[in-house]
Tab-separated table of C-alpha atoms in Angstrom:
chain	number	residue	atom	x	y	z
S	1	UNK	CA	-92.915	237.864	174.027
S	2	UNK	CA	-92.721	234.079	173.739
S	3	UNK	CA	-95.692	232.050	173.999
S	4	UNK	CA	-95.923	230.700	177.509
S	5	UNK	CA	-97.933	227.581	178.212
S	6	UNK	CA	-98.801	226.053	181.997
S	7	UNK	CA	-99.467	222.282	182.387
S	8	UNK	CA	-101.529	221.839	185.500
S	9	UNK	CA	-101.882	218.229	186.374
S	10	UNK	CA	-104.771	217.126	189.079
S	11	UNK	CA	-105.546	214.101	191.187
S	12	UNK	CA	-108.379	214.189	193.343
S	13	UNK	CA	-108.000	217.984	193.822
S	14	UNK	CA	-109.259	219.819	196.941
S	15	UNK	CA	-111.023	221.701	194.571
S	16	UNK	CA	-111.273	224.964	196.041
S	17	UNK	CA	-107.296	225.153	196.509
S	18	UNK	CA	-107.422	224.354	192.443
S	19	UNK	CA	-109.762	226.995	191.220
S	20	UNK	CA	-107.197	229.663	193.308
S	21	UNK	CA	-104.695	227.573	191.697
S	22	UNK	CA	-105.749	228.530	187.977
S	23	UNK	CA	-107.774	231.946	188.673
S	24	UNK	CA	-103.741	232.712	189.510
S	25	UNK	CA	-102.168	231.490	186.353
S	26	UNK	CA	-104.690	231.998	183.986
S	27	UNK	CA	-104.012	235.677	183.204
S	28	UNK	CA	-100.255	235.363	182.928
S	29	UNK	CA	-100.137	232.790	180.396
S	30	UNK	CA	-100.934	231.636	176.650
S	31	UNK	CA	-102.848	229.051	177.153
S	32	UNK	CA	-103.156	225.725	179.806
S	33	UNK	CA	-103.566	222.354	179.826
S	34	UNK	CA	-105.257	220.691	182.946
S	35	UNK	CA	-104.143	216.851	182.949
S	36	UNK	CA	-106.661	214.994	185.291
S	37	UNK	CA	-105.024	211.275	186.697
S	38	UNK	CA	-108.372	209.766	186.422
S	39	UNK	CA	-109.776	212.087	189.696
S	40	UNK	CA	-112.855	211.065	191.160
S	41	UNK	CA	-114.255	214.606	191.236
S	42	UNK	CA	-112.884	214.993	187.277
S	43	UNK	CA	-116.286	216.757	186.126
S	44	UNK	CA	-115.715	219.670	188.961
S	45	UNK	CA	-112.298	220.191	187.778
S	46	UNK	CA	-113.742	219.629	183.399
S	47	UNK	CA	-116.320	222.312	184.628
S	48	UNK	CA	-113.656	225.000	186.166
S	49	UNK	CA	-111.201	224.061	183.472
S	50	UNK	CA	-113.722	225.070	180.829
S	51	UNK	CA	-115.000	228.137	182.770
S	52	UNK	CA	-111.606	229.919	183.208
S	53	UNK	CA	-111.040	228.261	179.133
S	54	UNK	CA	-108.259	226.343	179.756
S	55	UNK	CA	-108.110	222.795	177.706
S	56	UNK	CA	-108.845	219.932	179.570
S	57	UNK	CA	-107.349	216.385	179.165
S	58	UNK	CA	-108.989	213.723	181.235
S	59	UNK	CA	-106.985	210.302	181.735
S	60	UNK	CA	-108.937	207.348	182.272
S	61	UNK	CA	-106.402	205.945	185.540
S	62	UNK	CA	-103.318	207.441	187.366
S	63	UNK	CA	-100.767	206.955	185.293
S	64	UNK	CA	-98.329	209.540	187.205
S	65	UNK	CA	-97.403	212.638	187.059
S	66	UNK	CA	-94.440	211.906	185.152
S	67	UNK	CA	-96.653	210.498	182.360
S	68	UNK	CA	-99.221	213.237	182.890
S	69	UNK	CA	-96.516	216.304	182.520
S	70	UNK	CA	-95.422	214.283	179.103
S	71	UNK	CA	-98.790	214.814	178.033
S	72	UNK	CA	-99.737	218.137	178.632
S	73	UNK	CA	-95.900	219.052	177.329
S	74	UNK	CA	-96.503	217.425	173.778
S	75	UNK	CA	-99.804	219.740	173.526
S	76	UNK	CA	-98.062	222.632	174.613
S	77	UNK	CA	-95.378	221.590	172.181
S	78	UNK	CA	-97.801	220.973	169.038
S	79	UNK	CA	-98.828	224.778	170.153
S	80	UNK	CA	-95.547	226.239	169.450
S	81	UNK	CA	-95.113	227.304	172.851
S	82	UNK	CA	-91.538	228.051	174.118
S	83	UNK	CA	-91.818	227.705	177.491
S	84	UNK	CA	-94.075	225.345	180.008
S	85	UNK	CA	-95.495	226.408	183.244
S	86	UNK	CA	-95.583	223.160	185.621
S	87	UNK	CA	-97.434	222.899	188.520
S	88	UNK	CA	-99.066	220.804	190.975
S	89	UNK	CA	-103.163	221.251	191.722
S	90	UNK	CA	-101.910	222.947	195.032
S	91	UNK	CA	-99.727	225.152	194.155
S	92	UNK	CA	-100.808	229.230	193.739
S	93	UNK	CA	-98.380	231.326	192.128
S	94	UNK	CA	-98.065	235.156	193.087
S	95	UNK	CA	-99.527	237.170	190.730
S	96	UNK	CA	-96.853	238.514	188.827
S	97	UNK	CA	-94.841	235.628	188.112
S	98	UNK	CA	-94.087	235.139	184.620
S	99	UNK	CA	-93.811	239.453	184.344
S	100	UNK	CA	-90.721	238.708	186.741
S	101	UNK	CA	-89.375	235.826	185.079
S	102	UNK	CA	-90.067	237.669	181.503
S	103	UNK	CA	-88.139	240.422	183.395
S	104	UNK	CA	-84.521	238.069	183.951
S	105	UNK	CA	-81.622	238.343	181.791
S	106	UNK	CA	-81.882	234.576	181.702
S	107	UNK	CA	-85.034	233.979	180.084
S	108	UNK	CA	-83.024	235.542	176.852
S	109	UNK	CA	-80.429	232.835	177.450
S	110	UNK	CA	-81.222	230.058	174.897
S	111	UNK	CA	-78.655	227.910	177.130
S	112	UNK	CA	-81.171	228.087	180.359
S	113	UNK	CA	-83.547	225.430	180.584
S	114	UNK	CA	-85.572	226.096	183.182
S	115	UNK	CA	-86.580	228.794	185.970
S	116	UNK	CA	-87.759	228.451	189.340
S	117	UNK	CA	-89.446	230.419	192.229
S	118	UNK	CA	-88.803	229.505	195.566
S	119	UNK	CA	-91.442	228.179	197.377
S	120	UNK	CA	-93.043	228.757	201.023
S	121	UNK	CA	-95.668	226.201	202.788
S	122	UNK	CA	-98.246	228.204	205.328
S	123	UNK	CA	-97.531	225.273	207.502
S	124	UNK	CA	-93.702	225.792	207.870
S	125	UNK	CA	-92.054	227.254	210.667
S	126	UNK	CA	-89.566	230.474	210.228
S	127	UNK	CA	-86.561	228.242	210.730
S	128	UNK	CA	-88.401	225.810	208.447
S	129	UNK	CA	-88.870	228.026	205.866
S	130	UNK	CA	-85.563	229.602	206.220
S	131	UNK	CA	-84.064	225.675	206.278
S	132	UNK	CA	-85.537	224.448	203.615
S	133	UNK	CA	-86.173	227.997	201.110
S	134	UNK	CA	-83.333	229.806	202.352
S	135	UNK	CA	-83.085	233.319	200.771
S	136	UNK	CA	-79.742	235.048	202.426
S	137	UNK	CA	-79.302	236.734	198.843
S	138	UNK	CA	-82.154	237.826	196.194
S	139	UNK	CA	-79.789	236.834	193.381
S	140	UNK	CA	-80.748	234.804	191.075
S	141	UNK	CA	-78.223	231.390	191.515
S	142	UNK	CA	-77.670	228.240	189.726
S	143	UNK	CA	-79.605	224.894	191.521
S	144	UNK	CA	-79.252	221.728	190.340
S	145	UNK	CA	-81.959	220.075	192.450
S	146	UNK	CA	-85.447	222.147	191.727
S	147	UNK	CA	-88.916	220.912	192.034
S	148	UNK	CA	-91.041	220.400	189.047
S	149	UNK	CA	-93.975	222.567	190.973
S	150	UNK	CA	-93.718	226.656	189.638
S	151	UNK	CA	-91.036	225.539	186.975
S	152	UNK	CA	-90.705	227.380	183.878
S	153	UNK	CA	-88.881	224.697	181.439
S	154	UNK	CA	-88.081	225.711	177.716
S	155	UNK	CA	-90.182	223.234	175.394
S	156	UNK	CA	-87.193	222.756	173.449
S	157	UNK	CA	-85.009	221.348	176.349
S	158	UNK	CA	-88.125	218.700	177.649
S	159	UNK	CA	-88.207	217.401	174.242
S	160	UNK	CA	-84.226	217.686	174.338
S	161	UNK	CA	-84.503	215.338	177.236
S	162	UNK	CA	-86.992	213.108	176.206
S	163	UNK	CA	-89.172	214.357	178.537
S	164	UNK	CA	-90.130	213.333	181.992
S	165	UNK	CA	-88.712	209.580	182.945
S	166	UNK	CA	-92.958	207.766	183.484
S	167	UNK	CA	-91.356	204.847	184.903
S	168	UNK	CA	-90.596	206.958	188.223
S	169	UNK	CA	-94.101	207.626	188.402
S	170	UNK	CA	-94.295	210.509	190.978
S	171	UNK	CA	-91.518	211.102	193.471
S	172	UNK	CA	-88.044	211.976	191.883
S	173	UNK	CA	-89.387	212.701	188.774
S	174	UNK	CA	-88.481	216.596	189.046
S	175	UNK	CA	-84.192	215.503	189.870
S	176	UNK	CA	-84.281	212.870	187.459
S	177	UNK	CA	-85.486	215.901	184.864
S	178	UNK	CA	-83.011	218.850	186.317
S	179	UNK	CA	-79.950	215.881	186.355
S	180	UNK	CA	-80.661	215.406	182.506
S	181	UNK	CA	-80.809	219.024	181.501
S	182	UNK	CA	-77.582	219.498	183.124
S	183	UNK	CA	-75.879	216.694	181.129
S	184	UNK	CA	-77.615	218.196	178.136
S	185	UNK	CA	-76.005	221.453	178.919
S	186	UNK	CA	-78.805	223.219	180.015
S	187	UNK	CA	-78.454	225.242	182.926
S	188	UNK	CA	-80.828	225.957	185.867
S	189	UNK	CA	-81.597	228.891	187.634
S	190	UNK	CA	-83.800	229.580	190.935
S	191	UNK	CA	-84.983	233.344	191.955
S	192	UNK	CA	-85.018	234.191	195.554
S	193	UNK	CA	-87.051	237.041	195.064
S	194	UNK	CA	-89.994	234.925	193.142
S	195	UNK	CA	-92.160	232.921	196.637
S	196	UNK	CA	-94.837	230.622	195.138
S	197	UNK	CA	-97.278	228.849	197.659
S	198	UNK	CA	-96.771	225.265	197.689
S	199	UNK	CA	-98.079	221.999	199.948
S	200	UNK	CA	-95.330	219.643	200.160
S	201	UNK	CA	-97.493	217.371	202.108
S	202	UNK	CA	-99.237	217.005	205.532
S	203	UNK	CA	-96.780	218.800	207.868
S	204	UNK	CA	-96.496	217.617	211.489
S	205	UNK	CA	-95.955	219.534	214.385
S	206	UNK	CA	-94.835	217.288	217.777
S	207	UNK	CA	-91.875	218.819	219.267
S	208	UNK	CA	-91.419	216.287	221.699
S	209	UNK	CA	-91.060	213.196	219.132
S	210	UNK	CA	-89.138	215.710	216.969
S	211	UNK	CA	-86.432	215.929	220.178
S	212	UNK	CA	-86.688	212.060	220.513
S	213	UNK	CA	-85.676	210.919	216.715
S	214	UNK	CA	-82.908	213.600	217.045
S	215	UNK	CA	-84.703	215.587	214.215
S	216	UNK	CA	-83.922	219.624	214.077
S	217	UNK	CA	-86.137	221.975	214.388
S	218	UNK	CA	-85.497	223.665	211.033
S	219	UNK	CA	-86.566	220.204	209.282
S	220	UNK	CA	-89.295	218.910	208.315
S	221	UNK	CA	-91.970	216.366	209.304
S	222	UNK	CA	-94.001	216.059	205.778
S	223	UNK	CA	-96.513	213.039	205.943
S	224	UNK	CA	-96.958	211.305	202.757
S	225	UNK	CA	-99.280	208.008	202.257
S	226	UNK	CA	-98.135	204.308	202.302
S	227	UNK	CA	-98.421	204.644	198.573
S	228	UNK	CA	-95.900	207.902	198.204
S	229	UNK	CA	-93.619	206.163	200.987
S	230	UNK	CA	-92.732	203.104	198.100
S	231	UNK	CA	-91.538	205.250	195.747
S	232	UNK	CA	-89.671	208.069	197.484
S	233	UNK	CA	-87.363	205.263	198.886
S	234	UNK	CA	-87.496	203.558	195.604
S	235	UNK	CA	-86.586	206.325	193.307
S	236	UNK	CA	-84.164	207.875	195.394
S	237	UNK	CA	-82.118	204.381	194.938
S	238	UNK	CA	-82.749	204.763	191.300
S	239	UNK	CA	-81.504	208.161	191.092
S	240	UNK	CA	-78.640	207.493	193.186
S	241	UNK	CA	-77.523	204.301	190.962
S	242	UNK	CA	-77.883	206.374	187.563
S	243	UNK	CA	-76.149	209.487	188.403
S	244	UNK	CA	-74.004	207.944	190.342
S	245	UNK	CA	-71.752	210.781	192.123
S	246	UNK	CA	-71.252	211.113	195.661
S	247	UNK	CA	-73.708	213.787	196.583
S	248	UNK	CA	-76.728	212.090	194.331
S	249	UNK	CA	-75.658	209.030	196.925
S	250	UNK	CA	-75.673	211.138	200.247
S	251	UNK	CA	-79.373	212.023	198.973
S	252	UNK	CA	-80.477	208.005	199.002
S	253	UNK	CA	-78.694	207.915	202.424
S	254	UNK	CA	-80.280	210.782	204.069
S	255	UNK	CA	-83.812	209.233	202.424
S	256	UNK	CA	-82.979	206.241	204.345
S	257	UNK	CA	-82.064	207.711	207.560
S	258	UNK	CA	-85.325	209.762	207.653
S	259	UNK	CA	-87.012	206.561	208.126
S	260	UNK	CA	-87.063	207.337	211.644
S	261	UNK	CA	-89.534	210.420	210.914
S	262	UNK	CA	-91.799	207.880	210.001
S	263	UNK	CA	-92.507	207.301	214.202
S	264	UNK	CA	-94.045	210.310	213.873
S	265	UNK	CA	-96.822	209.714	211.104
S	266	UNK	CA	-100.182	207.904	211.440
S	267	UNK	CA	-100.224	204.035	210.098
S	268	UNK	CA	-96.827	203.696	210.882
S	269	UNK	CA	-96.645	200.225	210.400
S	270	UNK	CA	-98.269	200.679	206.901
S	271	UNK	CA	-95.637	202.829	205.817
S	272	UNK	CA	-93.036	201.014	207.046
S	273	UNK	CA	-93.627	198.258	205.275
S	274	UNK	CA	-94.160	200.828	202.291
S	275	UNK	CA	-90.794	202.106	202.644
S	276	UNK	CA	-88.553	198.928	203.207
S	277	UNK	CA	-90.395	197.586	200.135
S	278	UNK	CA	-89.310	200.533	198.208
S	279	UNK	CA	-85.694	200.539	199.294
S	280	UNK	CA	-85.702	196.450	198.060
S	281	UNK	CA	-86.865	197.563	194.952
S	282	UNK	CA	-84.011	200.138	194.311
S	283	UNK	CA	-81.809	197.502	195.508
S	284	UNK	CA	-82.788	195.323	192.547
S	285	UNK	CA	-82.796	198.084	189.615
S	286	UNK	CA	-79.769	197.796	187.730
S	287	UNK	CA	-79.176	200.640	185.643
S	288	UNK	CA	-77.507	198.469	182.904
S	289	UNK	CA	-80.663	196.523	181.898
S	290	UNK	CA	-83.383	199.895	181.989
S	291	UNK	CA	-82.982	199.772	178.234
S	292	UNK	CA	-85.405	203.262	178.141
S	293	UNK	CA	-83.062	205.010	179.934
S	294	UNK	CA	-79.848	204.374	178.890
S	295	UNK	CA	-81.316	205.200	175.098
S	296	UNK	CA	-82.309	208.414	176.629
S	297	UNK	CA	-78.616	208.995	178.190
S	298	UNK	CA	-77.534	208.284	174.361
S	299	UNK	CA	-79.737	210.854	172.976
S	300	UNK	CA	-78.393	213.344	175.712
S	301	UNK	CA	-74.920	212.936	174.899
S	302	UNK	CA	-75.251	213.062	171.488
S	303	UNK	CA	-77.752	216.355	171.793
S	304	UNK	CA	-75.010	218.080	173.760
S	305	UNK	CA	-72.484	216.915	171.288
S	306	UNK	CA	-73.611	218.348	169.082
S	307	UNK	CA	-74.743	221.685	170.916
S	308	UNK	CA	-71.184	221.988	171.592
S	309	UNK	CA	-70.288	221.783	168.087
S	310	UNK	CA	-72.627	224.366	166.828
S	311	UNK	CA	-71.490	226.640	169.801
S	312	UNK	CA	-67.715	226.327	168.469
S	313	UNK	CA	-68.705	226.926	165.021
């Protein structure tokens, strides 16, 4: 079997969710690589790091989790593993994970890039969880759009890529990766009948103030901080302005009419401010002057050029 790595990267970890994070990994895996963003509690997760003898990599300040993936990735990669685990300190993955993936015709397919669960938060409703995870088939099916969190990318195709965009920082950072492996001819592939647990933030529950800001009851109310608010409006203007098409555009839009869910978080004000800030910012990014990333589209098109060539050959 190939060599299977897991990058876990941690800030400020409730660090009893962490420990079941790893004790679930650890077994079906190679090796790991726990990437602290300079975490306040950083010796408690050094000390269950070395205990379940998985290698530890503390960071001095948050540099993102973009940044932090990159890292853990390029020791993964100078380890000759062929595929990376990522996931988030919160997430727990069900105990035969990787057996099932291992199991898929797809993992044999050098042209799939990455592989993804589908995930559940205890907090969701049904219709929430059948909203927002909806599993009407257990096929396996193509997705475009899949969250870094329980991903299982081929180390070839991140390095294919040029790894995780760090100017993003956090939010986006996962669709900015799956839009590149597409162009690079990668495909990926999600797997109804793989459920990882996963927190995809504080969800609220007010029913009334759901009815008032027109917001249906299979969606969801996921609080984020001030600081998360900046750059999910941000970044989805970024993403929207490099990719361009129609439906990466209806994302920015529906981004900016959830605004109103904001009514329903603490500090509203706060992240308000947070988010309007944000969506100035995307305003100003012009797409033609990020140097970094139009190199990295030039790499991509000439990787898949000449992919293309060897497959005709």
């Amino acid at each position: 079997m190939d060599k299977i790595g897991c990058v876990i990267v941690t800030y400020n970890p409730d660090v009893a969710v962490f420990e079941r994070n790893i004790t679930a990994v650890m077994p079906q895996i190679t090796d790991c690589v726990v990437v602290d963003n300079g975490s306040v509690n950083s010796d408690q997760i050094r000390a269950i790091s070395d205990h379940f003898g998985a290698s530890f990599l503390p960071l001095k300040e948050n540099i993102g989790i973009a940044a932090a993936q990159n890292r853990g990735f390029q020791m993964l990669q100078d380890r000759d593993d062929v595929w990376g685990l990522t996931l988030d300190q919160d997430s727990v993955i069900p105990d035969d994970m990787i057996a099932s993936f291992c199991s898929t015709t797809q993992i044999l397919d050098q042209s799939a890039g990455l592989l993804a669960p589908v995930y559940l938060d205890t907090a969701w409703t049904a219709k929430q969880a059948e909203t927002i995870s909806p599993r009407a088939s257990l096929e396996p099916r193509r997705n475009k759009m899949l969250i870094s969190s329980g991903s299982l990318i081929r180390v070839e195709a991140w390095h294919a890529v040029q790894g995780f965009d760090e100017s993003l920082f956090i939010d986006m950072v996962d669709y900015d990766f799956d839009e590149k492996l597409l162009l690079a001819g990668y495909e990926l592939w999600q797997f109804p009948s793989i459920v990882m647990r996963h927190s995809v933030g504080d969800v609220v529950h007010r029913p009334w103030l759901r009815r008032a800001l027109l917001i249906g009851s299979g969606d969801l109310l996921a609080d984020h901080s001030a600081f998360r608010q900046f750059y999910i409006y941000r970044n989805s203007m970024i993403f929207a302005k490099r990719y361009g098409n129609p439906g990466r555009f209806t994302l920015f839009l529906k981004t900016l009419i959830a605004t109103r869910r904001i009514f329903a978080y603490p500090e509203k004000k706060k992240k308000f401010r947070a988010a309007f800030k944000g969506i100035r910012a995307g305003f100003a990014y012009d797409v033609t002057r990020d140097v970094k990333f139009q190199s990295t589209m030039a790499h991509i098109e000439d990787y898949a050029g000449q992919t293309s060539k060897s497959c005709d050959s």
